Short mmCIF file of C-alpha atoms and ligand atoms in Angstrom, two decimals:
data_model
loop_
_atom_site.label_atom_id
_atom_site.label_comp_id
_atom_site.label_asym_id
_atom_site.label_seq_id
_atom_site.Cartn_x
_atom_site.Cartn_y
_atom_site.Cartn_z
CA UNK B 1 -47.16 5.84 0.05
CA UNK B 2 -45.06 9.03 -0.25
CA UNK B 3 -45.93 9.94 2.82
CA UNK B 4 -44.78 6.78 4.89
CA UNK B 5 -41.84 6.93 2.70
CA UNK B 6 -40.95 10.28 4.18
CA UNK B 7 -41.48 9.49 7.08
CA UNK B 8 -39.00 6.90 7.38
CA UNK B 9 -36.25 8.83 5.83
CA UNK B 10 -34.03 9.87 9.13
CA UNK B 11 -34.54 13.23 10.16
CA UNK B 12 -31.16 15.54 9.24
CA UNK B 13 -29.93 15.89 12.82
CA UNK B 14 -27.39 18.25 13.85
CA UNK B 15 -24.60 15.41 14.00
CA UNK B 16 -24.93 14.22 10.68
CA UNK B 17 -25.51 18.06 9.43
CA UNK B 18 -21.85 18.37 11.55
CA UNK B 19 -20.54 15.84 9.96
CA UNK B 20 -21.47 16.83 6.46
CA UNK B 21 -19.62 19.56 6.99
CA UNK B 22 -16.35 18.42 8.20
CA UNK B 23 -16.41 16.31 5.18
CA UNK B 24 -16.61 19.18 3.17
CA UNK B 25 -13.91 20.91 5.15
CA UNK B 26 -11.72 17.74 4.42
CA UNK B 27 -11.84 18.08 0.99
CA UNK B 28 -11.14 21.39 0.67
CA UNK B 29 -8.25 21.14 2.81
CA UNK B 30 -7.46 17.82 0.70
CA UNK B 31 -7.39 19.92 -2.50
CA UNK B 32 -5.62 22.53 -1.34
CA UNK B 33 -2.88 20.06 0.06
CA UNK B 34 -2.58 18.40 -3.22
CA UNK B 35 -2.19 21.89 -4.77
CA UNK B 36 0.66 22.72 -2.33
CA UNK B 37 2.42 19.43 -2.38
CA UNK B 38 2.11 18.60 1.60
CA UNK B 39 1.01 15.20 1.20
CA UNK B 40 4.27 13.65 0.89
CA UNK B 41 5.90 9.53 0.68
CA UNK B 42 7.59 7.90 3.60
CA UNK B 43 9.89 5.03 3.08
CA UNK B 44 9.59 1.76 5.21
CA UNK B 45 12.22 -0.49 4.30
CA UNK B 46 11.93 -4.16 3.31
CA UNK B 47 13.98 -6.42 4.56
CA UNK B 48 15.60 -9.60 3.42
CA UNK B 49 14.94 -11.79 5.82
CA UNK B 50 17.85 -14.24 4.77
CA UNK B 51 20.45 -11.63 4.74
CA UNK B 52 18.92 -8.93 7.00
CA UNK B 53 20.10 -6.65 3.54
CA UNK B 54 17.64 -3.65 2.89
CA UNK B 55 15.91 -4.49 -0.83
CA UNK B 56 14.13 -1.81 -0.76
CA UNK B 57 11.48 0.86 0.48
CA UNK B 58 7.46 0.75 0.47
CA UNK B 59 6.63 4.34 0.13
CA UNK B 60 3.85 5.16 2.59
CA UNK B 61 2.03 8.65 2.20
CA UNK B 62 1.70 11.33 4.81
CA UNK B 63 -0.19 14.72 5.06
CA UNK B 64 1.80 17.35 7.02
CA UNK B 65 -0.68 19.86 7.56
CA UNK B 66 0.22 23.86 7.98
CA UNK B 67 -0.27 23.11 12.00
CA UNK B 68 2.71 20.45 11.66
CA UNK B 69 -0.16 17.73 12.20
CA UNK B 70 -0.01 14.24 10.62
CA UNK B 71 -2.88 12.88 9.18
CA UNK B 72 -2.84 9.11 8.32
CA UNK B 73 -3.64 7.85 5.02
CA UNK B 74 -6.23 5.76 5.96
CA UNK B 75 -8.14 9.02 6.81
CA UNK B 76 -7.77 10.92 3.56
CA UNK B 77 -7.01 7.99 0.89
CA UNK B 78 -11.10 7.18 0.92
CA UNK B 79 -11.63 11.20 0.98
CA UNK B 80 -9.40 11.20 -2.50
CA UNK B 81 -10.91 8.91 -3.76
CA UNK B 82 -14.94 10.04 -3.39
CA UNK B 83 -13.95 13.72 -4.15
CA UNK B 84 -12.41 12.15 -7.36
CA UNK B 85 -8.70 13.33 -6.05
CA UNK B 86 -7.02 9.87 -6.16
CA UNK B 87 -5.61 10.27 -9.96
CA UNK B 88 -3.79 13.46 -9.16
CA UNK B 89 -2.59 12.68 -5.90
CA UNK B 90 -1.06 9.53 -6.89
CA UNK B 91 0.51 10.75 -9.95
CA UNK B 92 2.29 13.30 -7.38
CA UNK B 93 3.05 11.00 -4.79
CA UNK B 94 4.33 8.38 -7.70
CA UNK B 95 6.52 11.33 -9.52
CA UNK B 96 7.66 12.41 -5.76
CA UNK B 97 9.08 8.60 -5.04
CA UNK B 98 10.29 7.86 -8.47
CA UNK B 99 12.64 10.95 -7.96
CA UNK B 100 13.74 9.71 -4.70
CA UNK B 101 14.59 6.47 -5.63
CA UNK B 102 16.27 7.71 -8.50
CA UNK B 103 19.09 8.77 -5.55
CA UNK B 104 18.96 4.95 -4.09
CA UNK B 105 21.33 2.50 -5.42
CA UNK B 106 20.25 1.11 -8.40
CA UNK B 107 19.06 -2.37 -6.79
CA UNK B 108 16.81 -0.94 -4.56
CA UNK B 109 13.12 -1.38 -5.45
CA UNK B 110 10.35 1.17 -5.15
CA UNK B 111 7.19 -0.20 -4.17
CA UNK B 112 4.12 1.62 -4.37
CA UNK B 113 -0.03 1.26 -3.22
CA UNK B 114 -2.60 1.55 -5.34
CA UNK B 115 -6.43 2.70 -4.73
CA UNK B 116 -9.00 -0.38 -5.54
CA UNK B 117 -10.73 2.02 -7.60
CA UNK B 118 -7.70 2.75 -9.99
CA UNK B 119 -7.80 -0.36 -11.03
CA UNK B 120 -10.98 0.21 -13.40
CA UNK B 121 -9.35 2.74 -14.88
CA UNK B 122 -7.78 1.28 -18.03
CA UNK B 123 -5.47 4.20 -18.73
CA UNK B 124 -3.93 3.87 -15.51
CA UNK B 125 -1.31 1.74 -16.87
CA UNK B 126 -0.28 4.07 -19.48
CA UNK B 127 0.01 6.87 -16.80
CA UNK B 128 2.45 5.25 -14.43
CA UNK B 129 4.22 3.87 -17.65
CA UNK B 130 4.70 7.50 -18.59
CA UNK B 131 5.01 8.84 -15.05
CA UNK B 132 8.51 6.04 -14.50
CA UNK B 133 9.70 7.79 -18.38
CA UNK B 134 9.58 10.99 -18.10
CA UNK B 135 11.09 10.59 -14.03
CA UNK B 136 13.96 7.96 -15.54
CA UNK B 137 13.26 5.52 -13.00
CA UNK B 138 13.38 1.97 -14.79
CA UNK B 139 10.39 -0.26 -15.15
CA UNK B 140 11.82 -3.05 -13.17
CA UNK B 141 12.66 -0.76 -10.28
CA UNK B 142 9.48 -0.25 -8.93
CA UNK B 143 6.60 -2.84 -7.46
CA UNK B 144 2.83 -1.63 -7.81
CA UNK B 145 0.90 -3.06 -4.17
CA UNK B 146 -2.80 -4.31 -4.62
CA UNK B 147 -5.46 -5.67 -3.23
CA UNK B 148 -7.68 -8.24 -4.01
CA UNK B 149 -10.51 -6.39 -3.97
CA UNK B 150 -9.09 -4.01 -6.26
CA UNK B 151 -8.84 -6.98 -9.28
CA UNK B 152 -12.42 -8.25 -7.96
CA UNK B 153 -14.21 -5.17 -8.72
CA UNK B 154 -13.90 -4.70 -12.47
CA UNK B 155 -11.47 -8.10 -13.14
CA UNK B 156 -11.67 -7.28 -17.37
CA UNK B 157 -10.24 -3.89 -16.68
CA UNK B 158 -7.47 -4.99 -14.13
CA UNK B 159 -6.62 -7.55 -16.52
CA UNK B 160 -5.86 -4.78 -18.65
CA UNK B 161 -4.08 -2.50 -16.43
CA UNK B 162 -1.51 -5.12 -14.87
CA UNK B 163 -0.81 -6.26 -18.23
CA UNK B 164 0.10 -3.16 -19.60
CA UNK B 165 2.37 -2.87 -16.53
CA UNK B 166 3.98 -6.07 -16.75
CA UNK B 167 4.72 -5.97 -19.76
CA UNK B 168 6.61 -2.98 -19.70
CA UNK B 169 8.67 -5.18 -16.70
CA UNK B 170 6.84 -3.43 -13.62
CA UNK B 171 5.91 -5.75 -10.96
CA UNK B 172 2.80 -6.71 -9.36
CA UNK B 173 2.73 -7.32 -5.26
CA UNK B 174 -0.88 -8.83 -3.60
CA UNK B 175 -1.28 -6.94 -0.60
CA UNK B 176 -3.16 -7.59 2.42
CA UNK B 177 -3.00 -11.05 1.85
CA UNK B 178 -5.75 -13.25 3.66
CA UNK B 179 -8.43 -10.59 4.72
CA UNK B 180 -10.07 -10.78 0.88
CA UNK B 181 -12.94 -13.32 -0.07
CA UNK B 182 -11.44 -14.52 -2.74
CA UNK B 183 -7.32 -15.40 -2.02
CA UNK B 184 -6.67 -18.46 -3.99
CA UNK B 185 -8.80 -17.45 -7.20
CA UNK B 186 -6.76 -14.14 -7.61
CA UNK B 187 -3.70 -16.37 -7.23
CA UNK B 188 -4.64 -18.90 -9.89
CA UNK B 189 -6.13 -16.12 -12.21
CA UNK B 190 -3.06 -14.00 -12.50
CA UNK B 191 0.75 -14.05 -11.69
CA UNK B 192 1.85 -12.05 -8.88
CA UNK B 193 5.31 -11.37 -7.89
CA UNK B 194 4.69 -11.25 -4.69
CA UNK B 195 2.30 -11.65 -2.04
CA UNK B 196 2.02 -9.55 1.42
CA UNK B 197 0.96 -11.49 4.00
CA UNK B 198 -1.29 -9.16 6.11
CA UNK B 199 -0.41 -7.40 9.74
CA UNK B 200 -2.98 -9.20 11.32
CA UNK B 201 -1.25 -12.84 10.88
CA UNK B 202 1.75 -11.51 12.01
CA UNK B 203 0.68 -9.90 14.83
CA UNK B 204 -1.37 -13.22 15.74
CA UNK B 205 0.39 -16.17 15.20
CA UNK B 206 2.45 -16.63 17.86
CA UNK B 207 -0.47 -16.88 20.54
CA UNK B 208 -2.40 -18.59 17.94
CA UNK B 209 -1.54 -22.14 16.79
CA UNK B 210 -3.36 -22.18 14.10
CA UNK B 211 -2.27 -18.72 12.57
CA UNK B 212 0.89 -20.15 12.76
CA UNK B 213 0.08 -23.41 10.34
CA UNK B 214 -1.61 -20.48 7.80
CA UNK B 215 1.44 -18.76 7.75
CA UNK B 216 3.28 -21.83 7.12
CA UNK B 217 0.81 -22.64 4.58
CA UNK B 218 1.23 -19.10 2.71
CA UNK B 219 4.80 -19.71 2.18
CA UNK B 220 4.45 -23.17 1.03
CA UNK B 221 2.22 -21.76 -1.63
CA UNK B 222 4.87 -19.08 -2.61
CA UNK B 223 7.42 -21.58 -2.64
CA UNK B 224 5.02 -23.47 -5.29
CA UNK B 225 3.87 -20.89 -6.97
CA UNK B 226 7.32 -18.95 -7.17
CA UNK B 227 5.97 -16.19 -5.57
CA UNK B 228 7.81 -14.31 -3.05
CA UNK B 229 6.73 -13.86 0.47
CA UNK B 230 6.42 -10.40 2.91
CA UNK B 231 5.42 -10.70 6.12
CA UNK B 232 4.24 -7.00 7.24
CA UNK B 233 3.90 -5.30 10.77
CA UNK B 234 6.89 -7.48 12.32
CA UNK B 235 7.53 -5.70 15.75
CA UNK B 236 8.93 -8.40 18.22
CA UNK B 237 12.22 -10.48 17.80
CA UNK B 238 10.16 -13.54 18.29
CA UNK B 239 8.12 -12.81 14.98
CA UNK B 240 11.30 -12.26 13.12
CA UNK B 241 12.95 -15.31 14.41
CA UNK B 242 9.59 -17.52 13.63
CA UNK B 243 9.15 -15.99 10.38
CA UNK B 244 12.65 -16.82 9.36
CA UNK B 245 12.69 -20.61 10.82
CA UNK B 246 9.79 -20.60 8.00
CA UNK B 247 11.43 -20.00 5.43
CA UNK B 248 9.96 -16.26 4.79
CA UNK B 249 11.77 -13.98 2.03
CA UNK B 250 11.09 -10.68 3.00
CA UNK B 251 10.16 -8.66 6.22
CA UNK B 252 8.35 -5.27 6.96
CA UNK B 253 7.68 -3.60 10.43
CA UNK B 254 8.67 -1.38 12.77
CA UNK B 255 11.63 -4.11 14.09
CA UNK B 256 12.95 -3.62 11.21
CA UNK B 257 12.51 0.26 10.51
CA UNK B 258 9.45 2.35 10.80
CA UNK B 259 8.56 4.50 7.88
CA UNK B 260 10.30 7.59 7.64
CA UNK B 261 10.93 10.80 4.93
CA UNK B 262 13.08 10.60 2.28
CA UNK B 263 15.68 12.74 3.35
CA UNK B 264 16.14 10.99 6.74
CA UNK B 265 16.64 7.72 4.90
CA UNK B 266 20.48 7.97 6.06
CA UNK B 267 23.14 6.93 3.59
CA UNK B 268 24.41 3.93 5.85
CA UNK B 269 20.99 3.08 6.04
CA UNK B 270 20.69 2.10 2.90
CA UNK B 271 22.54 -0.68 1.15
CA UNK B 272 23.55 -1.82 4.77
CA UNK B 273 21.95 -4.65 6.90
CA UNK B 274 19.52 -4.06 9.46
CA UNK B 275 21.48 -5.06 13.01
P1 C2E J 1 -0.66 -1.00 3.82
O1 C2E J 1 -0.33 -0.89 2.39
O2 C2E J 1 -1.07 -2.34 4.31
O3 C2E J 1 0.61 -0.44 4.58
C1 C2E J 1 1.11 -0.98 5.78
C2 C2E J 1 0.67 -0.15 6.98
O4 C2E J 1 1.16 -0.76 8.17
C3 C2E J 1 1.24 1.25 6.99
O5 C2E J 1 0.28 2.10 7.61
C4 C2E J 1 2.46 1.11 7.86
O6 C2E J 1 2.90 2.33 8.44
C5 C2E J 1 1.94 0.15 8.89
N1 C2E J 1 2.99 -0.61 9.55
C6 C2E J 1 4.20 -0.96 9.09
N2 C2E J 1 4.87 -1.71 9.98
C7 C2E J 1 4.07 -1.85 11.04
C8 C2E J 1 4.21 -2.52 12.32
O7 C2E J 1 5.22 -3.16 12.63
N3 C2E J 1 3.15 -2.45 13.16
C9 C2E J 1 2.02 -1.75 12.86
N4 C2E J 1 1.04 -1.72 13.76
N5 C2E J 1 1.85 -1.11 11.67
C10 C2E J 1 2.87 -1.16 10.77
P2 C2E J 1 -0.04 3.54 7.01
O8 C2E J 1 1.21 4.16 6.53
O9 C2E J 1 -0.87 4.25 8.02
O10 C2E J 1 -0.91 3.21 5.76
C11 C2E J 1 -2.19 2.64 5.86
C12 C2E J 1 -2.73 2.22 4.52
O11 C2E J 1 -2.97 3.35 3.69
C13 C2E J 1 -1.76 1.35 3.73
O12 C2E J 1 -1.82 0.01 4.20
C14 C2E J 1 -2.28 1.53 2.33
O13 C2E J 1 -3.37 0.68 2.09
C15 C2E J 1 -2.78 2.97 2.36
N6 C2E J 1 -1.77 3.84 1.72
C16 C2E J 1 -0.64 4.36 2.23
N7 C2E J 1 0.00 5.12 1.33
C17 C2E J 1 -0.75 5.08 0.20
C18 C2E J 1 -0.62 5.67 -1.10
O14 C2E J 1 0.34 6.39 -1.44
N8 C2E J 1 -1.61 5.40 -2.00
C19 C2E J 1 -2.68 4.61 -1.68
N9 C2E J 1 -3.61 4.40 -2.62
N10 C2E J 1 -2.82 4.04 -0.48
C20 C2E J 1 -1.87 4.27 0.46
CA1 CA J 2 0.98 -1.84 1.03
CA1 CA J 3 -0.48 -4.36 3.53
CA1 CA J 4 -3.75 -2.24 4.13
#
């Protein structure tokens, strides 16, 4: 039997060994970046959609490697968080922001993502709590972004984390709204602030009828549930003009401003309306 079982395991080709190996190279260069500070936030701003006014910035992160190449986050978020990174880099990317927004005006909201896999740590609370003191940046300033399948993995220790946050007046946005399993449970099982309604709606609804009524439907249910609504990855007029007809609260996409660093986040940008 050990002998068929070997036989089925795949033979370590050249591609995978390449791949190993690259993976390795990632992380190294991952640590090292973390070590140096070049993974830094970008600030998207979110949009009243009722008032066009700015409420604030979602900070994004981006790795500016030595070569002056940017790597997305989708690419080295996962890497973080198998190499057992994530904790340190978000501490630095959430002490980074909190210091910038420190320089916003003072009714500008921070909001922030967080890994699935934080969520089942039950200290992570404590840390951000501690992170927003010793920075200055008040509680109610800044909004912590997750997933559903971040509360679905380990839903005792969530409970536990999002509590300590709210309690200490930190609030709690459901992101990527409509691409999890398990929507309307999450909804009923905990109070959100907000809920994201997810790119891929957006992007969709116009040529799709149906889209359309689900987006209608999503901010019915925010209206009843007093939960307010974001529509992300807005890029045409036509979006924006639908989206507001319906009644959405808040808007996020590159109509309205793409994400950009800190210190380009000009002056007049802020605290003004979006044209
Ligand atoms: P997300 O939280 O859903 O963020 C929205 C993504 O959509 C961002 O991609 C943003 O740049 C992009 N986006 C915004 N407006 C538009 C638009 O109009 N059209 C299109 N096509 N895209 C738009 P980004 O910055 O590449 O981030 C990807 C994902 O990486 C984020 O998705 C989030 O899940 C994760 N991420 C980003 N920063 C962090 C971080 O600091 N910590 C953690 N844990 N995850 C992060
Ligand atoms: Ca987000
Ligand atoms: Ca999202
Ligand atoms: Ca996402």
């Amino acid at each position: 039997a050990k002998k068929q079982g070997r036989n089925l395991v795949k033979p370590f080709v050249p591609a995978m060994q390449e791949e190993l190996a690259k993976r390795i190279r990632v992380e190294a260069d991952l640590r090292a970046a973390i070590k140096n500070a070049e993974i830094v936030p970008y600030y998207q701003p979110l949009v009243d959609l009722k008032t066009k006014e700015i409420i604030g910035f979602e900070a994004l992160a981006r790795w500016k490697t030595a070569s002056g190449e940017f790597i997305p986050p989708n690419e080295f978020i996962p890497v973080a968080e198998e190499a057992g990174l994530i904790v340190d880099l978000t501490d630095q990317l959430l002490r980074r922001a909190c210091g910038d927004a420190l320089s916003w005006p003072n009714h500008l909201v921070l909001s922030f993502n967080l890994s699935p896999i934080q969520l089942s740590d039950r200290l992570l609370g404590l840390r951000i709590l501690r992170i927003l003191g010793d920075v200055g940046l008040p509680a109610h300033r800044i909004e912590l972004e997750v997933t559903e399948s971040a509360i679905i993995q380990d839903a005792v220790t969530a409970r536990i984390v999002l509590d300590d946050l709210v309690n200490a007046g930190v609030r709690i946005a459901l992101d990527d709204f409509g691409t999890g399993y398990s929507s309307l449970s999450q909804l009923s099982n905990y109070r959100f602030d907000k809920i994201k309604i997810d790119r891929s709606f957006v992007a969709s609804f116009e040529t799709n009828d149906k889209q359309d009524k689900v987006i209608k439907a999503i901010i019915a249910l925010g209206a009843g549930l007093g939960v307010t609504i974001t529509a992300e990855g807005i890029e045409e007029e036509s979006q924006l003009q639908r989206l507001q007809d319906l009644g959405c609260d808040i808007g996020q996409g590159y109509l309205l401003g793409r994400p950009a660093p800190a210190e380009s986040l000009a002056a007049d940008q802020i605290g003004t309306r979006i044209a």
